[in-house]
PDB file of C-alpha atoms in Angstrom:
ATOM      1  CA  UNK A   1       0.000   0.000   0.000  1.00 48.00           C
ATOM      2  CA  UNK A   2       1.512   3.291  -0.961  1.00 55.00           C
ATOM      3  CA  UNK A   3       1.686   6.018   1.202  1.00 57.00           C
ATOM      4  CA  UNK A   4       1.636   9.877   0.283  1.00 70.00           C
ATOM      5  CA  UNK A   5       4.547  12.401   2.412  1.00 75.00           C
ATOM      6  CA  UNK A   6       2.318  15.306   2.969  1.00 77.00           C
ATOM      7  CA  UNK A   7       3.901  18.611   1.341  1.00 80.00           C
ATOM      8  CA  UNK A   8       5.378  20.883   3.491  1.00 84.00           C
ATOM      9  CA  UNK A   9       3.619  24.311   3.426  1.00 88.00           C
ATOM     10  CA  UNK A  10       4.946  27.774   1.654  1.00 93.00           C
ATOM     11  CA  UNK A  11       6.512  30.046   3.767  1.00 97.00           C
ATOM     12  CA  UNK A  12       5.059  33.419   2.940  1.00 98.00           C
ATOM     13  CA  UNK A  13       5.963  35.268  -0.573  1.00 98.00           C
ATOM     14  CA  UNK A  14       7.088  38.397  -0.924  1.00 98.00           C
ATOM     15  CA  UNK A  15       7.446  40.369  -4.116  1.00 98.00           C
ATOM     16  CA  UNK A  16      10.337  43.040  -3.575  1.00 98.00           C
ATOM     17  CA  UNK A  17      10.723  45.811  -6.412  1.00 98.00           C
ATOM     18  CA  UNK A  18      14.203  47.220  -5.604  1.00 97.00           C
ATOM     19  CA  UNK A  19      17.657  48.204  -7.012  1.00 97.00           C
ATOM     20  CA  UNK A  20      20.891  46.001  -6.813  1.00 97.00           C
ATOM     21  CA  UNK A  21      23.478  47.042  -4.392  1.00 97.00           C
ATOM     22  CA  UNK A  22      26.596  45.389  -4.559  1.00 97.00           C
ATOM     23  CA  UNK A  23      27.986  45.445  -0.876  1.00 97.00           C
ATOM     24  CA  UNK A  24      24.722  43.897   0.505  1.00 97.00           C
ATOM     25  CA  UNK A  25      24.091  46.817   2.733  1.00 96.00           C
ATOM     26  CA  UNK A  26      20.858  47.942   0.760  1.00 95.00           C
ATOM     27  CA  UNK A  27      19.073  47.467  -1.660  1.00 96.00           C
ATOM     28  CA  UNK A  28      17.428  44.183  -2.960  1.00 98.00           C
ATOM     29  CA  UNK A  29      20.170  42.111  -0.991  1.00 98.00           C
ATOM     30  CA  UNK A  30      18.748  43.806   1.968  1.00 98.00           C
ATOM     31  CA  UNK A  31      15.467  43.076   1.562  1.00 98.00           C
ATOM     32  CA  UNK A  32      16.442  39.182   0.903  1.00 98.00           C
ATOM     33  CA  UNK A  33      18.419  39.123   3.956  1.00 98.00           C
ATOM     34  CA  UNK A  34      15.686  41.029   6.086  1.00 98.00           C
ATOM     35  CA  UNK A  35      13.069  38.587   4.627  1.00 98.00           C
ATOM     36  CA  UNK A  36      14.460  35.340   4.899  1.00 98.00           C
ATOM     37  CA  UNK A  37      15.588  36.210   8.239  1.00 98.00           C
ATOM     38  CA  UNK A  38      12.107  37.107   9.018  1.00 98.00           C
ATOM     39  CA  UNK A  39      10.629  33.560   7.741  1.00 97.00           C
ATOM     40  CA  UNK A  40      10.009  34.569   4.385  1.00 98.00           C
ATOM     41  CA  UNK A  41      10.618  33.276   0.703  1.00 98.00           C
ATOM     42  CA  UNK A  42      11.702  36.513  -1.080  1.00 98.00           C
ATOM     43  CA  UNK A  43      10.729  36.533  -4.938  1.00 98.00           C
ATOM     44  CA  UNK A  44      12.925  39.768  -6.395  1.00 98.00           C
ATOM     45  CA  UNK A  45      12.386  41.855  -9.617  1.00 98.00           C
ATOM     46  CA  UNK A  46      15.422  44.165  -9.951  1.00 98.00           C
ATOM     47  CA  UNK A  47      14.511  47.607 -11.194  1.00 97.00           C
ATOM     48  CA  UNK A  48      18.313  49.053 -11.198  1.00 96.00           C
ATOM     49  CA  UNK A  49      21.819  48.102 -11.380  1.00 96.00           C
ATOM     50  CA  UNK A  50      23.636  50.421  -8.745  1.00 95.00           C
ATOM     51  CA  UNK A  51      28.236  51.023  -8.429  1.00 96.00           C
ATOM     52  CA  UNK A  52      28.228  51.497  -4.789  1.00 93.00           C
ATOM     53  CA  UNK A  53      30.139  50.551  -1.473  1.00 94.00           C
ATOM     54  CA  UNK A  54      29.151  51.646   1.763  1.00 93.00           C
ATOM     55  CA  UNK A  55      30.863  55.056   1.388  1.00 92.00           C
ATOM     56  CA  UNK A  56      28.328  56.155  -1.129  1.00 89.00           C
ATOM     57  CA  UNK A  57      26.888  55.351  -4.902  1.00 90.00           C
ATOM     58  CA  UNK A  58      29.001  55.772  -8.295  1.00 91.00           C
ATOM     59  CA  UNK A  59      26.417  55.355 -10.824  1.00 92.00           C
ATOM     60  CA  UNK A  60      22.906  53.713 -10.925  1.00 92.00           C
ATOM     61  CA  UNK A  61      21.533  52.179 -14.430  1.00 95.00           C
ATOM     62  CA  UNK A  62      18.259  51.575 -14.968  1.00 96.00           C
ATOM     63  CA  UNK A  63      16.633  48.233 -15.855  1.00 97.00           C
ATOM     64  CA  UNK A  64      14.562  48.591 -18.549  1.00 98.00           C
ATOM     65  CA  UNK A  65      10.549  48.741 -17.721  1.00 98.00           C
ATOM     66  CA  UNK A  66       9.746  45.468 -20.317  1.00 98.00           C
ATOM     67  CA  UNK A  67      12.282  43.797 -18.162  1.00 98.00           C
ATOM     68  CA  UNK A  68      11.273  44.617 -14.979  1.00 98.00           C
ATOM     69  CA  UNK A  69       7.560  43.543 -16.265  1.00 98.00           C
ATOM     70  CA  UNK A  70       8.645  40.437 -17.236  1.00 98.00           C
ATOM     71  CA  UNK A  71      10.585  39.480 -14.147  1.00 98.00           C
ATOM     72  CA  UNK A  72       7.597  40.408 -12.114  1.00 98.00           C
ATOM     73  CA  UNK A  73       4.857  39.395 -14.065  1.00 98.00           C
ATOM     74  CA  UNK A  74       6.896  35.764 -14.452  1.00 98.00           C
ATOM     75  CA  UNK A  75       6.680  34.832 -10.511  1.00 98.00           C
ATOM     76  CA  UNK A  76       3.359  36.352  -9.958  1.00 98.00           C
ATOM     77  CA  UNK A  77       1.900  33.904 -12.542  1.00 98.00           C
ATOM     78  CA  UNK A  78       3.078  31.030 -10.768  1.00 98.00           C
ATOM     79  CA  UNK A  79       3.678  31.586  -7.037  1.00 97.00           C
ATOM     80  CA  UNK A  80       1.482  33.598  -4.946  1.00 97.00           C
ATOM     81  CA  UNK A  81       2.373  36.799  -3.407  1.00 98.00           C
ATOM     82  CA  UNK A  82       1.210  37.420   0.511  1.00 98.00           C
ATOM     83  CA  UNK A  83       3.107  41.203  -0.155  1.00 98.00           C
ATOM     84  CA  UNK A  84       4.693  43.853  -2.316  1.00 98.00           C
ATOM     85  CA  UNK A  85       7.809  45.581  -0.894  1.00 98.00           C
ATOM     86  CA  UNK A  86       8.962  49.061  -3.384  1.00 98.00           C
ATOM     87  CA  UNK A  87      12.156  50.462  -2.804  1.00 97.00           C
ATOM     88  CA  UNK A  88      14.488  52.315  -5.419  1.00 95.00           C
ATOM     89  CA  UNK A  89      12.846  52.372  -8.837  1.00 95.00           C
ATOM     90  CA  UNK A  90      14.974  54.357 -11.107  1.00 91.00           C
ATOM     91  CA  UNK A  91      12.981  55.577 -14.391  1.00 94.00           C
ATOM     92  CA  UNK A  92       9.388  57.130 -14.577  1.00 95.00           C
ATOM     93  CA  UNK A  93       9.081  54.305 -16.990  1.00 97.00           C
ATOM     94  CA  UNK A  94       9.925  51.589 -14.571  1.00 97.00           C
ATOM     95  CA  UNK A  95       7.372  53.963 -11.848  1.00 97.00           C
ATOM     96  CA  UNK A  96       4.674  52.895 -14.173  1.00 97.00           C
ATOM     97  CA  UNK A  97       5.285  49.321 -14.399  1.00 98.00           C
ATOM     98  CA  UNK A  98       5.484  48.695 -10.743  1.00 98.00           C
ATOM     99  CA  UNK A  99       1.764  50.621 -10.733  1.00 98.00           C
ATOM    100  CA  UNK A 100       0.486  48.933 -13.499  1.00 98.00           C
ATOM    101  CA  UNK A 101       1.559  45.535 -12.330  1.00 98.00           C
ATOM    102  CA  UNK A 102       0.128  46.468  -8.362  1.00 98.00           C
ATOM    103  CA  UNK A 103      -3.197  47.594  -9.901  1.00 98.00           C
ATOM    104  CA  UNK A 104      -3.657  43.926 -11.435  1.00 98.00           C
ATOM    105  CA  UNK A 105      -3.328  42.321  -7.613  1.00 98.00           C
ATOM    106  CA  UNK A 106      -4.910  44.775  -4.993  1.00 98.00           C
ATOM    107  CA  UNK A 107      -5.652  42.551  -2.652  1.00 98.00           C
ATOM    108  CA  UNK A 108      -2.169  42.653  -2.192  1.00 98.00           C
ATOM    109  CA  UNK A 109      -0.548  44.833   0.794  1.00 98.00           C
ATOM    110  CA  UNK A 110       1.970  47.033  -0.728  1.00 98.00           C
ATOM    111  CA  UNK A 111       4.789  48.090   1.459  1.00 98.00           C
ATOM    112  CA  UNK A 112       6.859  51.409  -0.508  1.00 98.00           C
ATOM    113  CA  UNK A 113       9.943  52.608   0.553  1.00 97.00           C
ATOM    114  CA  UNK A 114      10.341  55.880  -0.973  1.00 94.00           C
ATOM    115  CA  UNK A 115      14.571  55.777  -1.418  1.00 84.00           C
ATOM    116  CA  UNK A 116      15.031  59.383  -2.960  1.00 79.00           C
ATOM    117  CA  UNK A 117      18.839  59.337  -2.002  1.00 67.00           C
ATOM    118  CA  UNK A 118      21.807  57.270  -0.449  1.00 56.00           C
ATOM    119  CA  UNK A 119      23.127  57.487   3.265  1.00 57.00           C
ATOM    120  CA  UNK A 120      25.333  59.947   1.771  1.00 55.00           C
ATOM    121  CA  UNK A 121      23.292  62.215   0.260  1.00 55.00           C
ATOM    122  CA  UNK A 122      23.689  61.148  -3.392  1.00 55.00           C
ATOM    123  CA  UNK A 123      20.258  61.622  -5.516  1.00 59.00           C
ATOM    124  CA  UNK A 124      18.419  58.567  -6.558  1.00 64.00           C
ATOM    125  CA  UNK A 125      15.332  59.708  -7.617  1.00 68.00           C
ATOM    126  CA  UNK A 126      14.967  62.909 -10.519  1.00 81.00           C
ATOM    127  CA  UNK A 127      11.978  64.822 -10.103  1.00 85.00           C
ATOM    128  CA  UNK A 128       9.857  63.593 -12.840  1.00 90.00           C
ATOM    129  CA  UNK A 129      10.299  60.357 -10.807  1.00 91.00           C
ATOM    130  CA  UNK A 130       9.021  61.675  -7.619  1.00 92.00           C
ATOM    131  CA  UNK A 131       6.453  63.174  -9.532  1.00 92.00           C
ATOM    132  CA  UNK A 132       5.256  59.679 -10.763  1.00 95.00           C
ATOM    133  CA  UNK A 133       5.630  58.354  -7.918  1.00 96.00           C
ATOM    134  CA  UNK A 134       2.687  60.636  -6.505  1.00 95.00           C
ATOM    135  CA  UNK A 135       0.357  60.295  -9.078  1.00 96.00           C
ATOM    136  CA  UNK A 136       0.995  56.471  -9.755  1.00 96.00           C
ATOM    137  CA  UNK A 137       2.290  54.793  -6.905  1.00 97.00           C
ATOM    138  CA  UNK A 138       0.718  56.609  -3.626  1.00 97.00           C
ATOM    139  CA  UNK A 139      -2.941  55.682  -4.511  1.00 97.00           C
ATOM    140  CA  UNK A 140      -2.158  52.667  -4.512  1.00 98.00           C
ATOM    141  CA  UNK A 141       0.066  52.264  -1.201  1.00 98.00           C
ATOM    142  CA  UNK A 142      -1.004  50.764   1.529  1.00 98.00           C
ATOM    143  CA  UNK A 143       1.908  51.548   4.019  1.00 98.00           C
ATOM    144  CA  UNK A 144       4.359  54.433   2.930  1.00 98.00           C
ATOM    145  CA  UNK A 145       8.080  54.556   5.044  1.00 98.00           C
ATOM    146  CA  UNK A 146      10.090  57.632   4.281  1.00 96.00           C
ATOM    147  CA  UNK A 147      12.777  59.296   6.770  1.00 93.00           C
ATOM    148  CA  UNK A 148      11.414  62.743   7.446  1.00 92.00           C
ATOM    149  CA  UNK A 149      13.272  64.424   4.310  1.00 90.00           C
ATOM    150  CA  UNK A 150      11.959  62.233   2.256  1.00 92.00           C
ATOM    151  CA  UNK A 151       8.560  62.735   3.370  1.00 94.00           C
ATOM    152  CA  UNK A 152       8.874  66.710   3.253  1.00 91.00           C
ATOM    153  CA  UNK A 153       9.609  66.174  -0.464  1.00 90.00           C
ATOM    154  CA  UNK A 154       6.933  63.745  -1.347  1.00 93.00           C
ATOM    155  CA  UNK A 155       4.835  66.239   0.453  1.00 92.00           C
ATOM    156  CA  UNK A 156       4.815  68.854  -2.363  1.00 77.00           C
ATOM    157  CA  UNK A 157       5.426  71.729  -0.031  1.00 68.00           C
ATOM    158  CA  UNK A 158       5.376  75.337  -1.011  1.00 63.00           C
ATOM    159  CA  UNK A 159       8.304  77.518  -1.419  1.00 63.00           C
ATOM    160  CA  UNK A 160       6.667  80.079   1.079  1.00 61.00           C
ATOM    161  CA  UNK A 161       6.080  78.172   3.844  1.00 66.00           C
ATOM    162  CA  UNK A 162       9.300  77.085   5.279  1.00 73.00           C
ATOM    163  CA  UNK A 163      10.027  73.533   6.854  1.00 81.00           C
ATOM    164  CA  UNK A 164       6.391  71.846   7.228  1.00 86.00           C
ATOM    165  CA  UNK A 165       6.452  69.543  10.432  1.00 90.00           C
ATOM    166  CA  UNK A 166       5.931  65.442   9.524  1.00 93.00           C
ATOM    167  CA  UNK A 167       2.404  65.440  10.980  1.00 95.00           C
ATOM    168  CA  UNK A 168       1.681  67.922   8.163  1.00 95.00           C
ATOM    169  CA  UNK A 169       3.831  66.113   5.319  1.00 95.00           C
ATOM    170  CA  UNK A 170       1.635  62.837   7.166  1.00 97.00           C
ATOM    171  CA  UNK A 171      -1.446  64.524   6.333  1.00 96.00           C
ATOM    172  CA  UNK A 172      -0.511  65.553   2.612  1.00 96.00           C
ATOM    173  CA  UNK A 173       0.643  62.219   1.652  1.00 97.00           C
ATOM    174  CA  UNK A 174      -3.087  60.259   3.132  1.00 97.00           C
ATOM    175  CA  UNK A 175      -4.254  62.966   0.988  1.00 96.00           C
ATOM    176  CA  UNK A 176      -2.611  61.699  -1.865  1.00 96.00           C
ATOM    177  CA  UNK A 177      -3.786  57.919  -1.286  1.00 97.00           C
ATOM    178  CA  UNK A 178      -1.471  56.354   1.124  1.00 98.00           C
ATOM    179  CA  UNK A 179      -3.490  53.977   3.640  1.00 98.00           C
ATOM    180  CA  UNK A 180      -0.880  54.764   6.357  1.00 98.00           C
ATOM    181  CA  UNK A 181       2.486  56.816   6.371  1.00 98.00           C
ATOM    182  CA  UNK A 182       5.278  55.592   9.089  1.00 98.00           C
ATOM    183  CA  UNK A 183       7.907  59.086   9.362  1.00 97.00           C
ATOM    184  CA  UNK A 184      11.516  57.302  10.992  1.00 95.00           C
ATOM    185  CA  UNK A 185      13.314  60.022  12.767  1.00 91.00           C
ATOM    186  CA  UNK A 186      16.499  58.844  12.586  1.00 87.00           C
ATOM    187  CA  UNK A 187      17.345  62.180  10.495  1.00 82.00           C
ATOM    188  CA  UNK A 188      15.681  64.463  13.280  1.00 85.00           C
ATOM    189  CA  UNK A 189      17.722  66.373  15.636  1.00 82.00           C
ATOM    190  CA  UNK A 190      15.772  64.655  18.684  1.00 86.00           C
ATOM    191  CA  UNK A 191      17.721  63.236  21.454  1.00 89.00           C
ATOM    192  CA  UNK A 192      15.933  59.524  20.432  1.00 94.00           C
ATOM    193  CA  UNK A 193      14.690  58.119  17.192  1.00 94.00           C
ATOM    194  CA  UNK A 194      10.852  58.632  17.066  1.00 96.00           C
ATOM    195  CA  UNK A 195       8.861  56.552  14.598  1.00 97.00           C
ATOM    196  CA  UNK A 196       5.469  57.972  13.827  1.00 97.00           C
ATOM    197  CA  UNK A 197       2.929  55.939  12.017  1.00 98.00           C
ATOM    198  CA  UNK A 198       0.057  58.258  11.088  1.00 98.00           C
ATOM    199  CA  UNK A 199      -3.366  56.698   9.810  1.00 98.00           C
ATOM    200  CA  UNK A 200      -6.641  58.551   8.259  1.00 96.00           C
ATOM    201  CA  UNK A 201      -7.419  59.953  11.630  1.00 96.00           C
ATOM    202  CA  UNK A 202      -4.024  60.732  12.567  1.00 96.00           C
ATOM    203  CA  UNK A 203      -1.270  59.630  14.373  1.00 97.00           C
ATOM    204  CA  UNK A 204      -1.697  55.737  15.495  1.00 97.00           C
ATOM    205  CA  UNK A 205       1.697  55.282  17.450  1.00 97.00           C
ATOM    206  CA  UNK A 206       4.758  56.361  18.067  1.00 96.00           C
ATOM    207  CA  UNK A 207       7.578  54.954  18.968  1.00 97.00           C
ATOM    208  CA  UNK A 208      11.056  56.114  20.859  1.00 96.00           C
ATOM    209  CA  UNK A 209      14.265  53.829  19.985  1.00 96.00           C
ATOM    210  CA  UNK A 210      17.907  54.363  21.442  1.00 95.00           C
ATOM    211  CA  UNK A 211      19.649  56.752  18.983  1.00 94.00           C
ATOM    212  CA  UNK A 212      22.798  54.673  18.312  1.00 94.00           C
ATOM    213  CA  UNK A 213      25.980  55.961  17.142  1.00 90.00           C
ATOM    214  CA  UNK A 214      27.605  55.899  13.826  1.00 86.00           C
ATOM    215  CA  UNK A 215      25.564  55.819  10.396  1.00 91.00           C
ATOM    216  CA  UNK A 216      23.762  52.891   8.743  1.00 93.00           C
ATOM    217  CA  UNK A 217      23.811  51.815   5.123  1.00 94.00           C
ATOM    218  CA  UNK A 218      20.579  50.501   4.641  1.00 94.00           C
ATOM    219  CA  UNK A 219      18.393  50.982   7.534  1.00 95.00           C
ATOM    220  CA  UNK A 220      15.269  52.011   5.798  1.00 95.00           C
ATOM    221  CA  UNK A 221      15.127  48.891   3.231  1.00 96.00           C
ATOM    222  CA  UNK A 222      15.252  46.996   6.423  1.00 98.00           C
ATOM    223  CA  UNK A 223      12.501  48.415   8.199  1.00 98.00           C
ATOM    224  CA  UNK A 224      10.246  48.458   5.062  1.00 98.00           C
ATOM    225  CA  UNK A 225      11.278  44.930   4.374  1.00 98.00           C
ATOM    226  CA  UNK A 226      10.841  43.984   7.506  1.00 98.00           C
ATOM    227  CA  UNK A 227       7.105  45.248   7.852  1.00 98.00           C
ATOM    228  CA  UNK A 228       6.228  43.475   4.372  1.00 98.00           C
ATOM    229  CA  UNK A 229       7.359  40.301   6.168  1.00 98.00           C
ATOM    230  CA  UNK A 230       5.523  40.909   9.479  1.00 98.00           C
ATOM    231  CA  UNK A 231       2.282  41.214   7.461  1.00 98.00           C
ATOM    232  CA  UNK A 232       3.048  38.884   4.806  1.00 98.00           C
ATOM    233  CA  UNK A 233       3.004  36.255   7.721  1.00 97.00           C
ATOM    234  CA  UNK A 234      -0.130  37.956   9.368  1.00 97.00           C
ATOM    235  CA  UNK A 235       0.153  40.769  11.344  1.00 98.00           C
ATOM    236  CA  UNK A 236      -1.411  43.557  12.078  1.00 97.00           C
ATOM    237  CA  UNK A 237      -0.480  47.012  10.580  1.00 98.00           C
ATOM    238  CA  UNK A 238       0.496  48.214  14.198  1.00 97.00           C
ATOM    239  CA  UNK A 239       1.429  45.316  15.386  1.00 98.00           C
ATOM    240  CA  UNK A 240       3.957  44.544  11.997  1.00 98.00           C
ATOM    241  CA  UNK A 241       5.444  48.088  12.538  1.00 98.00           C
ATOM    242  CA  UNK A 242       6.014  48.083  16.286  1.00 97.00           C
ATOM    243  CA  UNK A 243       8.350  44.211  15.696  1.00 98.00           C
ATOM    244  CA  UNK A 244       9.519  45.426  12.591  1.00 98.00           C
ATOM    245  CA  UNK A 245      11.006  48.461  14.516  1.00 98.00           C
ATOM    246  CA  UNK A 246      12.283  46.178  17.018  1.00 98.00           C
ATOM    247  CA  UNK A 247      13.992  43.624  14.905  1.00 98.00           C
ATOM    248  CA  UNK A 248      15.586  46.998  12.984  1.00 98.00           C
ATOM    249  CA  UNK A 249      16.807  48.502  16.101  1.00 97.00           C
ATOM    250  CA  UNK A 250      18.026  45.344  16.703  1.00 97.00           C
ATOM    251  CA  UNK A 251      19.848  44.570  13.587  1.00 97.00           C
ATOM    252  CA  UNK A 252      21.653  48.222  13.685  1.00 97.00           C
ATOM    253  CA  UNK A 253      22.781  47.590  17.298  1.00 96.00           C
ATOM    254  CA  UNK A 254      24.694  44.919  16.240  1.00 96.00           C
ATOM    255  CA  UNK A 255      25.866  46.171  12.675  1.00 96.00           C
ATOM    256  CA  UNK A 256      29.556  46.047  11.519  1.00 96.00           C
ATOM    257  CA  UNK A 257      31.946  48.203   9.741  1.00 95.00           C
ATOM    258  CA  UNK A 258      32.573  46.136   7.140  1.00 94.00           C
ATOM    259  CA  UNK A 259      34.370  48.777   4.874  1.00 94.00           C
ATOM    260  CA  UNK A 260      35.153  52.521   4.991  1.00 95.00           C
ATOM    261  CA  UNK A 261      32.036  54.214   5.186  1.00 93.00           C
ATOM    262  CA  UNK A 262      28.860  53.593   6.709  1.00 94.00           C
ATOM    263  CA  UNK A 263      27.545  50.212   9.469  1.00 96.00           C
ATOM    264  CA  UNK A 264      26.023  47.234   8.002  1.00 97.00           C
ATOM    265  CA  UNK A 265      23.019  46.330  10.146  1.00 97.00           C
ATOM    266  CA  UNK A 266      23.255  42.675  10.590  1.00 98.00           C
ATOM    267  CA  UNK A 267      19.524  41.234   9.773  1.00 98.00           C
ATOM    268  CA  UNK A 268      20.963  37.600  11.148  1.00 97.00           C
ATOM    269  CA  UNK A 269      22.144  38.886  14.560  1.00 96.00           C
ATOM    270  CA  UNK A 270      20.122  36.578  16.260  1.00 95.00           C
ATOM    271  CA  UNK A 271      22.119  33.547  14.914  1.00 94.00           C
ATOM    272  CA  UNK A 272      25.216  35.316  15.919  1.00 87.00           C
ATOM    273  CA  UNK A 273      24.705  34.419  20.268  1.00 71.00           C
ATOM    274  CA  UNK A 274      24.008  38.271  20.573  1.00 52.00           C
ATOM    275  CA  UNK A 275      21.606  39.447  23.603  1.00 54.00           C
ATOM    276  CA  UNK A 276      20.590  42.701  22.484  1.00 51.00           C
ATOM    277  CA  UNK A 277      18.156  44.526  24.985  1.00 53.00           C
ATOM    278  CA  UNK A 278      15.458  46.712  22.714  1.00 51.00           C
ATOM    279  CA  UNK A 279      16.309  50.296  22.952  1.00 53.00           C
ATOM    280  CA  UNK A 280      12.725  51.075  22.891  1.00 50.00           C
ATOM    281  CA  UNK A 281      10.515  53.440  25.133  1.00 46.00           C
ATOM    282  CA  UNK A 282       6.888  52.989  23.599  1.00 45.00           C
ATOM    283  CA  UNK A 283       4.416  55.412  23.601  1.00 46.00           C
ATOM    284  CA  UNK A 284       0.932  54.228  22.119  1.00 41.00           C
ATOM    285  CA  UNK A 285      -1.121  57.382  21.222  1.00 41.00           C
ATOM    286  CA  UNK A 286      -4.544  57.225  22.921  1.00 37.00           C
ATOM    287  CA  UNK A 287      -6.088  58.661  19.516  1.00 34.00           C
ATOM    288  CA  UNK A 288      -6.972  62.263  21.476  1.00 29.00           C
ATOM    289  CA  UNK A 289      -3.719  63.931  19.834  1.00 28.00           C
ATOM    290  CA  UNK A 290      -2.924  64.920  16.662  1.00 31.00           C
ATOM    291  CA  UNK A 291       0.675  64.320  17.248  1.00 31.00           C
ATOM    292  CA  UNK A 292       1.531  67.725  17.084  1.00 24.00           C
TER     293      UNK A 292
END
């Protein structure tokens, strides 16, 4: 009598749109690293091919937008997808792929980090792109993760007005079709990293993280891959940001200085016999404030 070895189930899928980076430090090799750590089975459809070390980028090239279609059109057919993680896109025509292959699953929790420049400072995103990226990408968003620069210039703010604060950039960018908006601090002059994730109604939660020293090449693909994972196994949008914080803080506590420039974060530090205590004083907002 034959018997039948039952088939071990998937571990969730996630789709990650995001630019090559050679040292590992960002990029798509982040997100794989983030996600499998997490539990995941990362599926990957490169957008760029980046020069870069974790001093700063050289040059970025463009895949082109058929490509880019193809790759992610190719796994989507045949596995399925539990989330969409966005990071560095590189073209306006490779802006409008990603939307135009999102608007054919939107079921499908889409998780966009906005990556306008490097650690450094060097640009990664032209105007026209950010521009796209409004009109295309946002409505379709569910959870949007910029550093607070990159949300004041998603935010289309006027000339006239000066600095807006990130509860007002917040506000702009739910205006513009993003389910939720989670501002990271770390680029704040604020004695600890506060994480705000801001809702229709305002601000949800925030949360207060050790500021640690030195700089980190690719802290914000981490975070934004990490979320994507979180929820692509289940979770809750609050509760997917607050451990997706948590295993980020984590990660950049123990980073290394692998080259010259900026800290790895190490996504596996949990392999590594580590005990690293959360640097984490939560504050939950009791949904009076308007996190002013």
């Amino acid at each position: 009598m034959n018997s039948t070895t039952p088939t071990p189930p998937c571990p969730p899928m996630v789709l990650v749109f995001s630019a090559s980076d050679p040292s590992a430090g960002a990029g798509m090799q982040a997100d794989i690293l983030t996600l499998v750590s997490l539990g995941c089975h990362p599926l990957s459809a490169l957008t760029a091919l980046t020069v870069q070390d974790t001093v700063g980028v050289q040059s970025v090239q463009a895949v082109s937008a058929e490509l880019l279609e193809q790759q992610a059109r190719t796994v989507l057919e045949d596995m399925p997808v539990a989330a969409f993680k966005i990071g560095m896109l590189g073209s306006v025509e490779n802006v409008i792929a990603v939307a135009e292959i999102i608007s054919d699953y939107p079921e499908i929790p889409v998780i966009f980090d906005p990556v306008l420049a490097s650690g450094r400072g060097d640009e990664l995103s032209s105007e026209d792109v950010i521009s796209a990226i409004r009109e295309m990408l946002l409505p379709q968003t569910t959870l949007l993760t910029p550093n607070a620069p990159e949300a004041r210039r998603l935010a289309e703010n006027d000339e006239d007005e000066g600095e807006p604060s990130i509860d007002v950039c917040a506000q702009r960018l739910i205006e513009m079709g993003a389910q939720y908006v989670l501002i990271t601090g770390t680029h704040e002059n604020t004695p600890k990293v506060v994480n705000t994730l801001y809702g229709a109604d305002g601000v949800i939660r925030r949360d207060q993280w050790e500021r640690l020293p030195g700089s980190y090449h690719g802290s914000g693909c981490t975070l934004a891959s990490a979320i994507a994972g979180c929820i692509a196994g289940g979770a809750s949008m609050e509760d997917a940001v607050h451990d997706a914080q948590d295993y980020t803080w984590q990660a950049l506590a123990a980073g290394f200085r692998a080259g010259m420039g900026q800290f790895i974060p190490d996504r596996f530090f949990w392999a590594r016999g580590d005990d690293n205590e959360p640097g984490q004083n939560e504050e939950k907002d009791d949904g009076k404030t308007d996190g002013a």
